[in-house]
Amino acid sequence: MLVRVRFGTGPNVRQKHRKNQHVALALAALATPAAVMALALAFWRLAADLRIAGEFPITEGFFSHWQIWLAAGALLQLGGILLNRYGKAEAVLPKTVEARER
């Protein structure tokens, strides 16, 4: 005797690809002010080298160069842009009004 058991189709399992969107948006919101602060330090150091502004507080070491602060500001801004794109996934828009009502 042959017994066949038929199971109904269950719910589809979906994987959530972007799990940390809220974290990415929070870090993106903090990246732009940090980039502005780094750029302000870069221009302060450059102005201090040209003797336009007062003395820069970091006189020795890696962070005493204005190029480092400029690169850090650019990288922070780029990171903020990329995190913002990751956090704001494109919404799926319905093609017609009838599709939206379903």
Coordinates of C-alpha atoms in Angstrom, one line a residue:
M1 CA 0.0 0.0 0.0
L2 CA 1.3 3.4 -0.9
V3 CA 0.4 6.4 1.2
R4 CA 1.0 9.9 -0.1
V5 CA 0.9 12.9 2.3
R6 CA 0.3 16.2 0.7
F7 CA 1.2 19.4 2.5
G8 CA -0.3 22.7 1.7
T9 CA 1.9 25.6 0.7
G10 CA 3.0 27.6 3.7
P11 CA 4.0 31.2 4.0
N12 CA 6.8 32.4 1.9
V13 CA 10.0 33.0 3.8
R14 CA 11.6 36.3 3.0
Q15 CA 15.0 37.4 4.0
K16 CA 15.4 41.0 5.1
H17 CA 18.4 42.2 3.2
R18 CA 18.8 45.6 4.9
K19 CA 18.6 44.8 8.6
N20 CA 20.4 47.8 10.0
Q21 CA 18.8 50.7 8.1
H22 CA 18.1 52.7 11.2
V23 CA 21.7 52.4 12.4
A24 CA 23.0 53.5 9.0
L25 CA 20.7 56.5 9.0
A26 CA 21.8 57.5 12.5
L27 CA 25.5 57.2 11.5
A28 CA 24.9 59.2 8.3
A29 CA 23.3 62.0 10.3
L30 CA 26.4 62.2 12.5
A31 CA 28.9 61.9 9.6
T32 CA 28.1 65.3 8.1
P33 CA 28.7 67.4 11.2
A34 CA 31.9 65.4 11.8
A35 CA 33.1 66.2 8.3
V36 CA 32.4 69.9 8.8
M37 CA 34.4 69.9 12.0
A38 CA 37.3 68.1 10.2
L39 CA 37.2 70.6 7.3
A40 CA 37.2 73.5 9.8
L41 CA 40.3 72.1 11.4
A42 CA 41.9 71.7 8.0
F43 CA 41.3 75.4 7.1
W44 CA 42.4 76.5 10.6
R45 CA 45.7 74.6 10.2
L46 CA 46.1 76.0 6.7
A47 CA 45.4 79.6 7.9
A48 CA 47.8 79.0 10.8
D49 CA 50.5 78.0 8.3
L50 CA 49.9 81.2 6.3
R51 CA 50.0 83.2 9.6
I52 CA 46.4 84.4 9.1
A53 CA 44.9 82.7 12.1
G54 CA 46.1 81.9 15.6
E55 CA 48.3 78.9 16.5
F56 CA 46.9 75.5 15.8
P57 CA 46.7 73.4 19.0
I58 CA 48.2 70.2 17.4
T59 CA 51.8 71.2 16.5
E60 CA 53.4 67.8 16.1
G61 CA 52.4 64.4 14.8
F62 CA 50.2 62.9 12.1
F63 CA 47.2 65.2 12.8
S64 CA 49.3 68.4 12.6
H65 CA 49.0 68.5 8.8
W66 CA 46.0 70.2 7.1
Q67 CA 46.0 67.6 4.3
I68 CA 45.1 64.9 6.8
W69 CA 42.2 66.9 8.1
L70 CA 41.0 67.7 4.6
A71 CA 41.1 64.0 3.6
A72 CA 39.3 63.0 6.8
G73 CA 36.5 65.5 6.1
A74 CA 36.1 64.2 2.5
L75 CA 36.1 60.6 3.6
L76 CA 33.6 61.3 6.4
Q77 CA 31.3 63.0 4.0
L78 CA 31.6 60.2 1.4
G79 CA 30.9 57.7 4.2
G80 CA 27.8 59.7 5.2
I81 CA 26.5 59.7 1.6
L82 CA 27.0 56.0 1.3
L83 CA 25.3 55.2 4.6
N84 CA 22.4 57.5 3.7
R85 CA 22.0 55.6 0.4
Y86 CA 22.1 52.3 2.2
G87 CA 19.6 53.4 4.8
K88 CA 17.0 54.8 2.4
A89 CA 16.1 51.8 0.3
E90 CA 14.1 52.7 -2.8
A91 CA 10.4 52.3 -2.3
V92 CA 8.5 50.0 -4.6
L93 CA 5.9 52.1 -6.4
P94 CA 2.8 50.5 -7.8
K95 CA 2.4 50.8 -11.6
T96 CA -1.3 51.6 -11.5
V97 CA -3.9 52.8 -9.0
E98 CA -5.6 49.4 -9.0
A99 CA -2.4 47.6 -7.9
R100 CA -2.2 49.9 -4.9
E101 CA -5.7 49.0 -3.8
R102 CA -4.9 45.3 -3.7

